[in-house]
Amino acid sequence: ELDKYFTVGKHVKVVRGRHEGSTGMVVKVFDSEGLAEVFSDTTQENMKVFIRDLEESTGVTHGLTKFGEQYNLLDLVALTSRIEGVIVSVEKTSCRVLTTESMGANQKVDTCKLQDIFRKVFASRLTAMDCFNNIVNKGDVVKVIHGDWRGKQGVV
């Protein structure tokens, strides 16, 4: 009987299964179970994969950009009536959303399935107010005056 064999540190691609198309580095091998733990290039998380579903690879997955029929990477989405966020990575069956529950350096990223997303938010219809009650729109240049990012500026 002939089996595939991978050592820790090998760069691999998943060719079948739930993580199909993902690439990463083998960080642990469970020979008795026929499994390998792979650190994903795109999600920066460990995934357990059957060794039979792996191939040695030199390429790196750049990740998917479309999630379901209507969502794309970097879309603004509503998870509930109070929680919104930005899709920051897309996998085959889920996406990761940086939510409005994040505060300063404490970023909250949720892994969401398609049914977890309430709706897409169209930013062109949104307006906001700054701390002086001035209207802020898309394209405006703003400067942060309070908090961790004080002194930084950017375009909305």
mmCIF file of C-alpha atoms in Angstrom:
data_model
loop_
_atom_site.group_PDB
_atom_site.id
_atom_site.type_symbol
_atom_site.label_atom_id
_atom_site.label_comp_id
_atom_site.label_asym_id
_atom_site.label_seq_id
_atom_site.Cartn_x
_atom_site.Cartn_y
_atom_site.Cartn_z
ATOM 1 C CA GLU A 1 0.000 0.000 0.000
ATOM 2 C CA LEU A 2 1.283 3.420 -1.001
ATOM 3 C CA ASP A 3 0.439 6.534 1.068
ATOM 4 C CA LYS A 4 1.150 10.216 0.612
ATOM 5 C CA TYR A 5 3.700 11.597 3.030
ATOM 6 C CA PHE A 6 4.137 15.232 4.084
ATOM 7 C CA THR A 7 6.547 16.695 6.584
ATOM 8 C CA VAL A 8 6.092 19.758 8.767
ATOM 9 C CA GLY A 9 7.065 22.865 6.806
ATOM 10 C CA LYS A 10 5.929 21.605 3.373
ATOM 11 C CA HIS A 11 3.784 24.021 1.375
ATOM 12 C CA VAL A 12 0.623 22.277 0.144
ATOM 13 C CA LYS A 13 -2.609 22.825 -1.752
ATOM 14 C CA VAL A 14 -5.949 21.259 -0.797
ATOM 15 C CA VAL A 15 -7.371 19.532 -3.898
ATOM 16 C CA ARG A 16 -10.606 18.073 -2.449
ATOM 17 C CA GLY A 17 -12.985 18.655 0.425
ATOM 18 C CA ARG A 18 -14.251 21.597 2.441
ATOM 19 C CA HIS A 19 -11.040 23.646 2.036
ATOM 20 C CA GLU A 20 -10.522 22.846 -1.660
ATOM 21 C CA GLY A 21 -8.353 25.455 -3.395
ATOM 22 C CA SER A 22 -6.716 26.697 -0.182
ATOM 23 C CA THR A 23 -2.950 26.658 0.224
ATOM 24 C CA GLY A 24 -0.780 26.702 3.303
ATOM 25 C CA MET A 25 2.040 25.174 5.296
ATOM 26 C CA VAL A 26 1.866 21.825 7.101
ATOM 27 C CA VAL A 27 2.304 22.509 10.828
ATOM 28 C CA LYS A 28 1.416 19.080 12.229
ATOM 29 C CA VAL A 29 0.910 15.566 10.870
ATOM 30 C CA PHE A 30 -1.369 12.964 12.461
ATOM 31 C CA ASP A 31 -0.133 9.825 10.642
ATOM 32 C CA SER A 32 -2.375 7.401 12.539
ATOM 33 C CA GLU A 33 -5.491 9.407 11.575
ATOM 34 C CA GLY A 34 -4.381 10.289 8.039
ATOM 35 C CA LEU A 35 -4.731 14.001 8.819
ATOM 36 C CA ALA A 36 -2.530 17.067 8.569
ATOM 37 C CA GLU A 37 -2.947 20.455 10.189
ATOM 38 C CA VAL A 38 -2.305 23.196 7.631
ATOM 39 C CA PHE A 39 -1.824 26.919 8.374
ATOM 40 C CA SER A 40 -3.800 28.726 5.649
ATOM 41 C CA ASP A 41 -2.093 31.387 3.501
ATOM 42 C CA THR A 42 -5.320 33.391 3.211
ATOM 43 C CA THR A 43 -7.109 33.098 6.574
ATOM 44 C CA GLN A 44 -3.995 32.741 8.744
ATOM 45 C CA GLU A 45 -5.781 29.961 10.664
ATOM 46 C CA ASN A 46 -5.170 26.247 11.076
ATOM 47 C CA MET A 47 -7.347 23.767 9.217
ATOM 48 C CA LYS A 48 -7.397 19.967 9.553
ATOM 49 C CA VAL A 49 -7.296 18.196 6.198
ATOM 50 C CA PHE A 50 -7.051 14.566 5.111
ATOM 51 C CA ILE A 51 -3.562 13.857 3.775
ATOM 52 C CA ARG A 52 -5.121 12.178 0.727
ATOM 53 C CA ASP A 53 -6.648 15.594 -0.191
ATOM 54 C CA LEU A 54 -3.281 17.413 -0.273
ATOM 55 C CA GLU A 55 -0.691 18.028 -2.979
ATOM 56 C CA GLU A 56 2.695 19.664 -2.665
ATOM 57 C CA SER A 57 2.510 23.211 -4.029
ATOM 58 C CA THR A 58 4.674 26.251 -4.640
ATOM 59 C CA GLY A 59 1.747 28.576 -5.458
ATOM 60 C CA VAL A 60 -0.079 30.701 -2.923
ATOM 61 C CA THR A 61 -3.848 31.142 -2.977
ATOM 62 C CA HIS A 62 -4.831 34.762 -3.257
ATOM 63 C CA GLY A 63 -8.279 33.975 -1.972
ATOM 64 C CA LEU A 64 -11.761 34.203 -3.334
ATOM 65 C CA THR A 65 -13.403 37.566 -3.974
ATOM 66 C CA LYS A 66 -17.075 36.542 -4.377
ATOM 67 C CA PHE A 67 -19.287 35.131 -1.627
ATOM 68 C CA GLY A 68 -22.614 33.705 -2.757
ATOM 69 C CA GLU A 69 -24.342 35.482 -5.622
ATOM 70 C CA GLN A 70 -24.499 38.996 -4.200
ATOM 71 C CA TYR A 71 -21.545 39.650 -1.874
ATOM 72 C CA ASN A 72 -17.944 40.565 -2.703
ATOM 73 C CA LEU A 73 -14.747 41.032 -0.757
ATOM 74 C CA LEU A 74 -14.798 44.451 1.026
ATOM 75 C CA ASP A 75 -18.598 44.815 0.806
ATOM 76 C CA LEU A 76 -20.338 46.524 3.717
ATOM 77 C CA VAL A 77 -22.948 44.113 5.151
ATOM 78 C CA ALA A 78 -25.480 44.023 7.981
ATOM 79 C CA LEU A 79 -25.332 40.965 10.250
ATOM 80 C CA THR A 80 -28.236 42.151 12.434
ATOM 81 C CA SER A 81 -30.206 45.383 12.735
ATOM 82 C CA ARG A 82 -27.455 46.722 15.029
ATOM 83 C CA ILE A 83 -24.255 45.040 13.820
ATOM 84 C CA GLU A 84 -22.624 45.828 10.488
ATOM 85 C CA GLY A 85 -19.211 45.090 9.092
ATOM 86 C CA VAL A 86 -16.907 44.684 6.114
ATOM 87 C CA ILE A 87 -16.159 41.340 4.437
ATOM 88 C CA VAL A 88 -12.375 41.004 4.862
ATOM 89 C CA SER A 89 -11.846 37.478 3.519
ATOM 90 C CA VAL A 90 -13.831 34.894 1.571
ATOM 91 C CA GLU A 91 -13.593 31.120 1.809
ATOM 92 C CA LYS A 92 -15.545 28.446 -0.057
ATOM 93 C CA THR A 93 -18.428 28.177 2.451
ATOM 94 C CA SER A 94 -17.919 31.188 4.733
ATOM 95 C CA CYS A 95 -16.529 34.689 4.957
ATOM 96 C CA ARG A 96 -14.889 36.757 7.687
ATOM 97 C CA VAL A 97 -16.467 40.073 8.642
ATOM 98 C CA LEU A 98 -14.753 42.868 10.595
ATOM 99 C CA THR A 99 -17.690 44.116 12.663
ATOM 100 C CA THR A 100 -18.781 47.412 14.192
ATOM 101 C CA GLU A 101 -18.326 45.717 17.574
ATOM 102 C CA SER A 102 -14.583 46.408 17.172
ATOM 103 C CA MET A 103 -13.185 49.055 19.487
ATOM 104 C CA GLY A 104 -9.742 50.578 18.866
ATOM 105 C CA ALA A 105 -7.096 47.865 18.744
ATOM 106 C CA ASN A 106 -9.634 45.191 19.830
ATOM 107 C CA GLN A 107 -10.879 44.102 16.432
ATOM 108 C CA LYS A 108 -13.762 41.622 16.294
ATOM 109 C CA VAL A 109 -13.839 39.451 13.188
ATOM 110 C CA ASP A 110 -16.742 37.006 12.854
ATOM 111 C CA THR A 111 -16.790 33.951 10.605
ATOM 112 C CA CYS A 112 -20.153 34.027 8.824
ATOM 113 C CA LYS A 113 -22.092 31.668 6.607
ATOM 114 C CA LEU A 114 -24.340 33.040 3.848
ATOM 115 C CA GLN A 115 -27.448 32.782 6.049
ATOM 116 C CA ASP A 116 -25.725 34.875 8.790
ATOM 117 C CA ILE A 117 -25.690 37.959 6.566
ATOM 118 C CA PHE A 118 -28.894 39.971 6.865
ATOM 119 C CA ARG A 119 -28.318 42.229 3.830
ATOM 120 C CA LYS A 120 -25.804 44.240 1.826
ATOM 121 C CA VAL A 121 -25.409 47.897 2.829
ATOM 122 C CA PHE A 122 -25.006 50.397 0.003
ATOM 123 C CA ALA A 123 -22.583 53.053 1.255
ATOM 124 C CA SER A 124 -23.640 55.613 -1.367
ATOM 125 C CA ARG A 125 -26.888 56.036 0.591
ATOM 126 C CA LEU A 126 -25.181 56.617 3.952
ATOM 127 C CA THR A 127 -24.222 59.839 5.686
ATOM 128 C CA ALA A 128 -22.618 60.356 9.061
ATOM 129 C CA MET A 129 -21.919 63.192 11.453
ATOM 130 C CA ASP A 130 -18.577 64.080 12.994
ATOM 131 C CA CYS A 131 -18.165 65.205 16.631
ATOM 132 C CA PHE A 132 -18.986 68.803 15.585
ATOM 133 C CA ASN A 133 -22.252 67.692 13.859
ATOM 134 C CA ASN A 134 -20.830 68.283 10.369
ATOM 135 C CA ILE A 135 -22.109 65.894 7.689
ATOM 136 C CA VAL A 136 -19.447 63.457 6.455
ATOM 137 C CA ASN A 137 -19.890 61.839 3.029
ATOM 138 C CA LYS A 138 -18.004 59.429 0.825
ATOM 139 C CA GLY A 139 -14.896 61.154 -0.582
ATOM 140 C CA ASP A 140 -14.486 63.615 2.312
ATOM 141 C CA VAL A 141 -11.067 63.893 3.967
ATOM 142 C CA VAL A 142 -11.284 63.433 7.730
ATOM 143 C CA LYS A 143 -8.775 63.752 10.562
ATOM 144 C CA VAL A 144 -9.089 61.655 13.740
ATOM 145 C CA ILE A 145 -8.964 63.860 16.837
ATOM 146 C CA HIS A 146 -9.734 61.322 19.605
ATOM 147 C CA GLY A 147 -8.706 57.745 20.367
ATOM 148 C CA ASP A 148 -6.000 55.323 19.273
ATOM 149 C CA TRP A 149 -5.767 56.791 15.747
ATOM 150 C CA ARG A 150 -5.549 60.475 16.843
ATOM 151 C CA GLY A 151 -3.683 62.618 14.296
ATOM 152 C CA LYS A 152 -4.270 60.218 11.380
ATOM 153 C CA GLN A 153 -6.271 61.324 8.387
ATOM 154 C CA GLY A 154 -7.869 59.606 5.436
ATOM 155 C CA VAL A 155 -10.583 59.646 2.807
ATOM 156 C CA VAL A 156 -14.028 58.309 3.647
#
